[in-house]
Coordinates of C-alpha atoms and ligand atoms in Angstrom, one line a residue:
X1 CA 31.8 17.1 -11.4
X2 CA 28.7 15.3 -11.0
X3 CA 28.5 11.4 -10.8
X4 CA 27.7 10.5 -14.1
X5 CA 25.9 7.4 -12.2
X6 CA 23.8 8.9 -10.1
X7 CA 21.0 9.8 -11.8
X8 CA 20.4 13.6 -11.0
X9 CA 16.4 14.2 -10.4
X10 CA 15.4 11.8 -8.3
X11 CA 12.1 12.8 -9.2
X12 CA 9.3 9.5 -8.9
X13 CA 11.4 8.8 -5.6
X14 CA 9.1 11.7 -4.0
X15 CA 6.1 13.3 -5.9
X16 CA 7.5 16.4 -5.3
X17 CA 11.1 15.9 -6.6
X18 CA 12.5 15.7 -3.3
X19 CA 14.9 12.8 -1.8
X20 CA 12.8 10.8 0.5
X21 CA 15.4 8.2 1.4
X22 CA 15.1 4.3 1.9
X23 CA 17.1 3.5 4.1
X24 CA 16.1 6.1 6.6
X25 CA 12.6 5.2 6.5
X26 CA 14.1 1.8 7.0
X27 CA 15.9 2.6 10.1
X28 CA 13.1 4.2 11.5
X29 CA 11.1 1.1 11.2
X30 CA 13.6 -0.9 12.9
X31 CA 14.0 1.3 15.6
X32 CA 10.1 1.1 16.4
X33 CA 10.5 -2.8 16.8
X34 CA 13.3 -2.6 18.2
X35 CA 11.9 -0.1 21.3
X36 CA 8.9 -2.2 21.3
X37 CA 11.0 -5.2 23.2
X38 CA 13.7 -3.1 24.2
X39 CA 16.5 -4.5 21.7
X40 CA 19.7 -4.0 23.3
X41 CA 21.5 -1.4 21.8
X42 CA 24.7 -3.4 20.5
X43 CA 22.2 -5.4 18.4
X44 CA 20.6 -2.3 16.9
X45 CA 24.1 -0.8 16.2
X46 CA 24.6 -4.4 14.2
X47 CA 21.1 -4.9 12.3
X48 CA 21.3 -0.8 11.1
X49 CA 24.0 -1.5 8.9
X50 CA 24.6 -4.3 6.2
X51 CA 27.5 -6.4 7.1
X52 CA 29.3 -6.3 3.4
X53 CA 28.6 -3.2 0.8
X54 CA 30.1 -4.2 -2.7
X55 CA 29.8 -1.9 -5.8
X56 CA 31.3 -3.5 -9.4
X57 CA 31.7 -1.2 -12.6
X58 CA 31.8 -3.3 -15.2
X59 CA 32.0 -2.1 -19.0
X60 CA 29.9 -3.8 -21.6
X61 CA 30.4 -4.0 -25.3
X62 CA 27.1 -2.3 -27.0
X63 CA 25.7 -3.3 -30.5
X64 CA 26.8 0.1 -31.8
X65 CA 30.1 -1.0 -30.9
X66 CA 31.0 1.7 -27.9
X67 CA 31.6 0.3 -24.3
X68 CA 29.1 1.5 -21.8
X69 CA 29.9 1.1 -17.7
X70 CA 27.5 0.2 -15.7
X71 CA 27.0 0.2 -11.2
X72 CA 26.1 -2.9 -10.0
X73 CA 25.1 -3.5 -6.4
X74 CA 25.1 -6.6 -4.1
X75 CA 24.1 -5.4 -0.4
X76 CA 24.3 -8.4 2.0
X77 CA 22.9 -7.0 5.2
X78 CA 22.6 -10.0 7.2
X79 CA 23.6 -14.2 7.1
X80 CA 23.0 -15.0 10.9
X81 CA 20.0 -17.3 10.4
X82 CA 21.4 -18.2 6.7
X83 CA 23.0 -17.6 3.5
X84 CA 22.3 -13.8 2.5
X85 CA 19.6 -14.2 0.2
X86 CA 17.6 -11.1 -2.2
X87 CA 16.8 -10.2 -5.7
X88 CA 18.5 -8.3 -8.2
X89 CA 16.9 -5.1 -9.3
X90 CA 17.4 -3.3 -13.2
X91 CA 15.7 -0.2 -12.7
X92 CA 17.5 3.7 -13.5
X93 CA 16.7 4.9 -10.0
X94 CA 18.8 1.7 -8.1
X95 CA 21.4 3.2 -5.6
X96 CA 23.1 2.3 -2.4
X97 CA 20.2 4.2 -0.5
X98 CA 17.5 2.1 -2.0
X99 CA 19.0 -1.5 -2.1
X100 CA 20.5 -1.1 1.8
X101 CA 16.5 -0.4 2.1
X102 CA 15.7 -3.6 0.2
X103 CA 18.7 -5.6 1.7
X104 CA 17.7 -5.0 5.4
X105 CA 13.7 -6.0 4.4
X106 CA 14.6 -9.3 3.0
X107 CA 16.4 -9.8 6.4
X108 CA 13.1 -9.4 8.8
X109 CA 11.2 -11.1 5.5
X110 CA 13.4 -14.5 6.2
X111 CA 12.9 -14.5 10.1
X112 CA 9.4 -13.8 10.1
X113 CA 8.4 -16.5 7.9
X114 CA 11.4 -19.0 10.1
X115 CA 13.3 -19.9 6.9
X116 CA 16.9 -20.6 6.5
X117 CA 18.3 -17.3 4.9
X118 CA 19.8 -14.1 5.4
X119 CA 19.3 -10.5 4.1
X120 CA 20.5 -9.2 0.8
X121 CA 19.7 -7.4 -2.0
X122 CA 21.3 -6.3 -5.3
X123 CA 21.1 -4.4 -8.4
X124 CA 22.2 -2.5 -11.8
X125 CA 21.6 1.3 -12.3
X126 CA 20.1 1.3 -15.5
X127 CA 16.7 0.7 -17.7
X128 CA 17.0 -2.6 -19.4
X129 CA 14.0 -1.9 -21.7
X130 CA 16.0 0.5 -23.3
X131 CA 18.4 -2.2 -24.5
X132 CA 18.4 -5.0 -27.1
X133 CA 17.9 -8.6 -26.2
X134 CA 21.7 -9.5 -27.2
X135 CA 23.3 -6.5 -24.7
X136 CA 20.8 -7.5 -22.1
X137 CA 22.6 -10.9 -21.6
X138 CA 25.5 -9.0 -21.8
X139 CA 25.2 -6.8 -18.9
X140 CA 23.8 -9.5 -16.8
X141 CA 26.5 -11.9 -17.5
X142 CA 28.9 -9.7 -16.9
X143 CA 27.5 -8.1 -13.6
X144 CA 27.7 -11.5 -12.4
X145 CA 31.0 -12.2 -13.5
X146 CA 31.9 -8.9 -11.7
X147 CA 30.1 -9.8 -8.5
X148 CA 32.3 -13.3 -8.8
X149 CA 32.8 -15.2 -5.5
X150 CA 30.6 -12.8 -3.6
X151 CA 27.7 -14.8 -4.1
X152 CA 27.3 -18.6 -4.1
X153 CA 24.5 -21.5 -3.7
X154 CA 25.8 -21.4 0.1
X155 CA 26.7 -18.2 0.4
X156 CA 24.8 -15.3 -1.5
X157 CA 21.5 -16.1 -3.4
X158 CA 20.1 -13.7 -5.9
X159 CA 16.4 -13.6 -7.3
X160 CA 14.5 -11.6 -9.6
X161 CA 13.3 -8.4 -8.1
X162 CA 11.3 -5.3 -10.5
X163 CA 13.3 -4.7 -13.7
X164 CA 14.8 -8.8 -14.1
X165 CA 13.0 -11.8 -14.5
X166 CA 13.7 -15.9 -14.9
X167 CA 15.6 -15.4 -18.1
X168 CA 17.9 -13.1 -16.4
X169 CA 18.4 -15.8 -13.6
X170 CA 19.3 -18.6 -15.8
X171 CA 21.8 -16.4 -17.3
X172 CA 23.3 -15.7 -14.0
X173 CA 23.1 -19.7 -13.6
X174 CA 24.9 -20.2 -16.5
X175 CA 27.4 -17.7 -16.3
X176 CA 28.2 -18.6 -12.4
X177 CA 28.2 -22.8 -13.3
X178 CA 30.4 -22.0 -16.3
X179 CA 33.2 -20.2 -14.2
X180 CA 32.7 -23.2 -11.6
X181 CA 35.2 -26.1 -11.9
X182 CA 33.8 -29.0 -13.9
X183 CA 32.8 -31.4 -11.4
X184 CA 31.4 -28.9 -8.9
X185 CA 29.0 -27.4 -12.1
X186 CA 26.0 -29.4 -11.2
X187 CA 25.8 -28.6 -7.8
X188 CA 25.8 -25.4 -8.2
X189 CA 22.4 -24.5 -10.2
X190 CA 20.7 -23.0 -6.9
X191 CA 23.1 -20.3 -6.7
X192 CA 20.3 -18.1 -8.1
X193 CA 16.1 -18.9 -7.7
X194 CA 13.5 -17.7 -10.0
X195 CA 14.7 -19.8 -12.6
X196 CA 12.7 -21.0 -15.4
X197 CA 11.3 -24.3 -14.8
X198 CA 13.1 -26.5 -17.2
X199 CA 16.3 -24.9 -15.8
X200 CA 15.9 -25.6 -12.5
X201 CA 12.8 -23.2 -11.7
X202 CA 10.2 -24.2 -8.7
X203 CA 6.3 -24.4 -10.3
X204 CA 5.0 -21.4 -8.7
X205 CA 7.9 -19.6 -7.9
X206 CA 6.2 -16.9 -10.9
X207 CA 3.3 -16.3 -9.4
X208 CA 4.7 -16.7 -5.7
X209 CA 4.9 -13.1 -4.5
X210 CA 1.1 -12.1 -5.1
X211 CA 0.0 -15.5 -4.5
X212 CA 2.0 -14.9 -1.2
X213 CA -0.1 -11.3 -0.7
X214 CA -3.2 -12.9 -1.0
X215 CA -2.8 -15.3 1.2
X216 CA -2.4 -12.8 3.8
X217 CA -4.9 -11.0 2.8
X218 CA -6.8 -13.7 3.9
X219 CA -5.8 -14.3 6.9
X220 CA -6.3 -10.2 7.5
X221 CA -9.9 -11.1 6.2
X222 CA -10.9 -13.8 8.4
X223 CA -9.3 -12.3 11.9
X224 CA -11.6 -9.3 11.2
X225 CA -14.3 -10.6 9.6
X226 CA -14.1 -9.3 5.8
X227 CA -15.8 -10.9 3.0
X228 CA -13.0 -11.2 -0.1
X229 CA -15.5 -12.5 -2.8
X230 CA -17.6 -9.2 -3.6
X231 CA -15.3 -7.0 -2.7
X232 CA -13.5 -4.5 -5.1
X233 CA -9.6 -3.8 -5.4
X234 CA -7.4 -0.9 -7.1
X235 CA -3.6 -2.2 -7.7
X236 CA -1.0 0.0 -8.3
X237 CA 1.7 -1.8 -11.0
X238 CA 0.8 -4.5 -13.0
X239 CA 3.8 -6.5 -13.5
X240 CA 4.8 -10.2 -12.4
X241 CA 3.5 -9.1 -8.5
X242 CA 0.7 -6.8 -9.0
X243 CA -0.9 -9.0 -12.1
X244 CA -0.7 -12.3 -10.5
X245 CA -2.0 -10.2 -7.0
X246 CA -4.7 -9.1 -9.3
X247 CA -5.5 -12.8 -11.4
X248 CA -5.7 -14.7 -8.2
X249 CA -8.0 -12.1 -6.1
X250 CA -10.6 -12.6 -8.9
X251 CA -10.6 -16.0 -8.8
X252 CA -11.5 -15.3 -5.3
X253 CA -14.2 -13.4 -6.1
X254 CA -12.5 -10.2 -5.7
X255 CA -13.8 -7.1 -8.5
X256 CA -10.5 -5.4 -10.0
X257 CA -11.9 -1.8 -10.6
X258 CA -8.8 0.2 -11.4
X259 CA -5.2 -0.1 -12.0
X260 CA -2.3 1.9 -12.9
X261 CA 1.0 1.8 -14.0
X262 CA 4.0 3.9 -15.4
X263 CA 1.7 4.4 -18.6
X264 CA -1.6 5.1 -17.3
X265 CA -4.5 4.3 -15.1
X266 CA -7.9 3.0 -15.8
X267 CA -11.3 1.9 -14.5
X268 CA -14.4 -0.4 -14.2
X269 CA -16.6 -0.3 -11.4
X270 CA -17.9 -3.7 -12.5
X271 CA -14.6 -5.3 -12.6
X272 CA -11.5 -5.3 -15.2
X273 CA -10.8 -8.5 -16.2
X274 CA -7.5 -8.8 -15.2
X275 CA -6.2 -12.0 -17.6
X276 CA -7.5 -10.0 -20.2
X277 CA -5.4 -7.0 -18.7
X278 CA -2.5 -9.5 -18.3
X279 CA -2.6 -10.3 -22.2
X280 CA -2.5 -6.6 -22.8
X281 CA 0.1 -5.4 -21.0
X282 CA 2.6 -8.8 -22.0
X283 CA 1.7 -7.3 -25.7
X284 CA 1.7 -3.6 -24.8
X285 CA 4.1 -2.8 -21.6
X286 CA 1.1 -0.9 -19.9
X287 CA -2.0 -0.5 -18.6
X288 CA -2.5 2.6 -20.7
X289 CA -5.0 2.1 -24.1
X290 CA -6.6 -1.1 -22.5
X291 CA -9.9 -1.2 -24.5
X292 CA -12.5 -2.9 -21.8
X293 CA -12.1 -0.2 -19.1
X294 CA -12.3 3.8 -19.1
X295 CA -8.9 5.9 -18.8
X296 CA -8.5 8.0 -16.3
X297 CA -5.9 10.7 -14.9
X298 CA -3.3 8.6 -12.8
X299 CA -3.8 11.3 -10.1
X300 CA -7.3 10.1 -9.8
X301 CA -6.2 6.7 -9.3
X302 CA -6.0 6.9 -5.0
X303 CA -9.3 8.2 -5.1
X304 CA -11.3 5.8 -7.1
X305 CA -12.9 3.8 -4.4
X306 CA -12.2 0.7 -3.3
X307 CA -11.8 -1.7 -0.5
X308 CA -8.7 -3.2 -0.4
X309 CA -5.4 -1.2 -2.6
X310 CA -2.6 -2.7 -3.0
X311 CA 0.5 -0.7 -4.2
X312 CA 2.2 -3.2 -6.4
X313 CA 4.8 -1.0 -8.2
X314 CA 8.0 1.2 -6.7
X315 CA 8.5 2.9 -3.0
X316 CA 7.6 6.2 -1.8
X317 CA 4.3 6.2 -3.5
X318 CA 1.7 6.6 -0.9
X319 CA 2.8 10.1 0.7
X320 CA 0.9 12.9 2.2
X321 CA 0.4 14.5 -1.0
X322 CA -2.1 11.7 -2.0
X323 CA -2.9 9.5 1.5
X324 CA -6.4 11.9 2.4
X325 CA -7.4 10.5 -1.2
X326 CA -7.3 7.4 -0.2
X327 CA -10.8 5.3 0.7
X328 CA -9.6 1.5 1.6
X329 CA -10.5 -0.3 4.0
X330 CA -6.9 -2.0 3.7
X331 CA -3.8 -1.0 2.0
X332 CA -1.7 -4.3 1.2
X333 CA 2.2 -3.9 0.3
X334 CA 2.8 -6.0 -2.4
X335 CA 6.0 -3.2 -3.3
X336 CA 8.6 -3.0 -0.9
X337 CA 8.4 0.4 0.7
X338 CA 5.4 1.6 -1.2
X339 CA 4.3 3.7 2.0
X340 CA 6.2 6.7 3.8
X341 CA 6.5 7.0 7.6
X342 CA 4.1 10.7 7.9
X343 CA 1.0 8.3 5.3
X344 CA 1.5 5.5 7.7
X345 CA 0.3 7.5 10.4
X346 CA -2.3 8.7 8.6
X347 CA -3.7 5.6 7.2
X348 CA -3.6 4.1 11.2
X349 CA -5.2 7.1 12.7
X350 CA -7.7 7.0 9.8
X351 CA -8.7 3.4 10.7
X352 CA -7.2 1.9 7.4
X353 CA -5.1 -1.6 8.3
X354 CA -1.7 -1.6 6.4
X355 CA -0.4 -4.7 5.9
X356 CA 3.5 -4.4 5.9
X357 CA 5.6 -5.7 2.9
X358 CA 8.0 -7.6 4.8
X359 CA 5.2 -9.8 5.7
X360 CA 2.8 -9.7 2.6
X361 CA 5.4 -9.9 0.1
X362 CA 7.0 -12.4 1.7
X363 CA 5.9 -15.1 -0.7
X364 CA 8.8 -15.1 -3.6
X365 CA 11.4 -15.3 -1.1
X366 CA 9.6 -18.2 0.6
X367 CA 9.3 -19.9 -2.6
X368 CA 13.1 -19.4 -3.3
X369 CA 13.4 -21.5 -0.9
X370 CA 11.4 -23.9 -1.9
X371 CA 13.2 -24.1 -5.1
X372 CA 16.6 -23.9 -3.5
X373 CA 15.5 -27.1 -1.5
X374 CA 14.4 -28.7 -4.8
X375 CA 17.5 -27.7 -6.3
X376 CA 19.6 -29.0 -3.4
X377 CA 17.7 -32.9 -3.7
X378 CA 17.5 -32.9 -7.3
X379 CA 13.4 -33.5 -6.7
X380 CA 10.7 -31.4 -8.4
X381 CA 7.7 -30.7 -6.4
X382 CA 4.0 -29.7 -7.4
X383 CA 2.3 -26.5 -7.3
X384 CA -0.6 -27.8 -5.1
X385 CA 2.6 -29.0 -2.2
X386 CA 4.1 -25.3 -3.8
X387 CA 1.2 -23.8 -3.2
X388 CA 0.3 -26.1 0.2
X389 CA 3.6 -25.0 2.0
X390 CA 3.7 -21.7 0.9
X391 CA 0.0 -21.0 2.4
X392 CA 1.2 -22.9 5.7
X393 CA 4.4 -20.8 5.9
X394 CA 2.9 -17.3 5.6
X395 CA -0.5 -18.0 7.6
X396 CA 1.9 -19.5 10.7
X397 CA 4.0 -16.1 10.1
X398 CA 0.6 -13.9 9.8
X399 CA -0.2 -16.1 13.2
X400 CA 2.5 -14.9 15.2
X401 CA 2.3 -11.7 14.1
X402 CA -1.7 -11.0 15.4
X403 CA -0.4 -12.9 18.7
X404 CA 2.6 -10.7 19.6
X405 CA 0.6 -7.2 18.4
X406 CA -1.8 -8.5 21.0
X407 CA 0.9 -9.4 23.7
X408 CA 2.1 -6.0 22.8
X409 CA -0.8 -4.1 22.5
X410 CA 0.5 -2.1 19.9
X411 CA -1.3 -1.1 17.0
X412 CA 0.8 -1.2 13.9
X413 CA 0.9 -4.7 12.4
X414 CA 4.5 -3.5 10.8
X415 CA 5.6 -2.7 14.1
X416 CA 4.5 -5.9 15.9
X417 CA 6.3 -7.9 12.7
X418 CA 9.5 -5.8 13.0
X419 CA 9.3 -6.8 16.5
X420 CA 8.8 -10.3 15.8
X421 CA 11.6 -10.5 13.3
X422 CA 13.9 -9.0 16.1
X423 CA 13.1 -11.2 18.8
X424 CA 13.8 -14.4 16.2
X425 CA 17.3 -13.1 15.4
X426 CA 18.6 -11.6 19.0
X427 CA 17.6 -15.2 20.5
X428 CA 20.2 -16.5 17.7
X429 CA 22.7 -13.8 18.2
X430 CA 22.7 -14.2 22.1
X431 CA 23.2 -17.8 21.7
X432 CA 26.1 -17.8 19.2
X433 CA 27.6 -14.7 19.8
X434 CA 30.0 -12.4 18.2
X435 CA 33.6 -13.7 17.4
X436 CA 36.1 -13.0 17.9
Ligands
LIG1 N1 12.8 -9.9 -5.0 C1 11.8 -10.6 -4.1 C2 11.6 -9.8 -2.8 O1 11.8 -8.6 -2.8 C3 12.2 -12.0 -3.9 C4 13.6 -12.3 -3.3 C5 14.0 -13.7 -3.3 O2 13.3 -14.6 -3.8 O3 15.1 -14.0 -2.9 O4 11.2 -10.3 -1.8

């Protein structure tokens, strides 16, 4: 009998239908690092596999009146350096493959960029656009009623991830505070981040993952001498990370000349306004039918040329079956995971830099912790400190990664971050140790 969980095509996963999986790719990745400063084997066994693996099905009342179960996920790959700390993801094609992926990512994402927290990631199996409002809450109260002590302020941290957003947070919030003893229930509003502000929310935490991506596309810029205003970008997914990605770069001077989404893809080679796009797709859901900007076929969207693409939307979406389209100077990974292993390759030996996710995308979890240090002092900070630290964070992060690729000589800037992210957590595992 088939799992009636599982959703059987995986077809978006791979253009051609096939399984490209995650967590391999993941591995892989770690294992370069790892070779490149000769990790000890012992800690490679550890940091390949997440230390807890917990999967809740939990039935939900519907508004027709039937009960529906749902998979939930919580991965918590890693708390040495912290609590374990990741989003929550409400997409149909979420399983164990794809959020041990994500889990091990927000890992290297915390070391690189020194803060307190682990590696985790979580998620629900389904497509919450297909639901009403009311079952919404539902499902995500429930899922965190089901996920119980597993997570905590101290101990597990979820965030929004593609698929939830600040409302579902503050439902989380509310549903963890309520099942807390009385006296405890104040103290335990940064169980979750990405809040709304008036619940608890850090100012720019919204905007925090593409703020985060530019950023470091500016420090790509100046170390090799590219001029951001006057330059043109394509982004592929306009939601909270690609449309903030896209906003901010035209403040910066930066054309937006094509973007696509699930719906569609479109064009302008003298720019798309992209708070006008924003508008749209808030009213619309999509891209697709935006009236300042021609359509186009979405397989002509990696050829429109550009100088700096960022893939903004799921994994596995620059492949071989696209990456010779491809003209950037730059591809920038605002997605986790948007590139395989075989386009990598191609992109390097092409001359195109790839700036790796767990680096450029680093931005909402850094921000999380802003909040969660908010949270934790009862203080409210301002977006310009927000906005201060966060730039400070990520450009001492981008920093350490140019030094050690040059104390390496290698020429992958994922590899020479992996590799940074590994040397920060097998100092910390060499002084504590394992016990017992
Ligand atoms: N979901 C975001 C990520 O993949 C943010 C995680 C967080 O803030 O904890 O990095």
């Amino acid at each position: 009998m088939t799992d009636p969980f599982i959703p059987n095509s995986p077809a978006g996963r791979s253009p051609g239908g096939g399984h490209t999986s995650l967590f391999a790719t993941a591995l892989a990745q770690l294992e370069r690092g790892a070779d490149l400063i000769d990790l000890p084997n012992d800690l490679r066994s550890i940091l390949s596999q997440p230390k807890n693996e917990i999967i809740v099905n939990f039935p939900v009342k519907m508004n027709d009146g039937s009960y529906r179960v749902f998979r939930g996920y919580r991965i918590q790959h890693s708390n040495l350096l912290g609590p374990y700390k990741g989003g929550v993801r409400f997409h149909p094609m979420v399983d164990l493959d794809e959020v041990k992926a994500l889990a091990s990512w927000m890992t290297w994402k915390s070391a690189l960029c020194e803060i307190p927290f682990g590696g985790a990631k979580g998620g629900i199996s389904f497509d919450p656009s297909g639901l009403e409002a009311d079952e919404l809450e539902r499902v995500v109260r429930r899922f965190t009623h089901a996920l119980g002590s597993n997570i905590g302020p101290d101990h597990d941290i979820p965030a929004p991830d593609l698929g939830s957003n600040a409302q579902s947070m503050v439902w989380m919030m509310d549903t963890y505070a309520n099942s807390t003893g009385a006296a405890e229930r104040q103290n335990v509003k940064r169980v979750v981040t990405g809040k709304t502000l008036e619940t608890g929310g850090s100012p720019g935490r919204d905007k925090a993952t593409g703020q985060g991506v530019v950023f470091c596309l500016q420090h790509w810029a100046d170390e090799v001498g590219f001029d951001l205003s006057g330059a043109s970008a394509s982004i592929q997914g306009f939601g909270n990370v690609g449309g903030a990605t896209g906003r901010i770069l035209q403040v910066h001077g930066t054309k937006v000349v094509a973007v696509a989404d699930h719906g569609g893809a479109i064009t302008d080679e003298d720019g798309i306004d992209a708070f006008d796009l924003t508008d749209w797709v808030h009213q619309n859901g999509t891209v697709a039918g935006f009236p300042d900007a021609m359509w186009i076929d979405p397989d002509d969207f990696w050829s429109i040329q550009s100088d700096i693409l960022v893939p903004a939307a799921l994994e596995n979406q620059i492949t071989v079956d696209n990456v010779a389209q491809i003209q950037a100077r730059v591809v920038v990974e605002a997605a986790n995971g948007p590139t395989t292993l075989e386009a990598e390759t191609a992109l390097t030996q092409r001359g195109i830099d790839v700036l790796p996710d767990i680096l450029v995308n680093a931005g909402g979890v850094v921000v999380s912790y802003f909040e969660w240090l908010q949270n934790r002092s009862a203080e409210q900070w301002d977006l310009d400190d927000v906005d201060h630290r966060l730039r400070e964070t990520l450009w001492r992060a981008c920093d350490a990664v140019v030094n050690l690729r040059e104390e390496l000589e290698v020429e992958s800037r994922r590899d020479a971050a992996y590799a940074l992210a590994l040397r920060r957590l097998q100092v910390v595992y060499e002084q504590r140790g394992i016990f017992p």
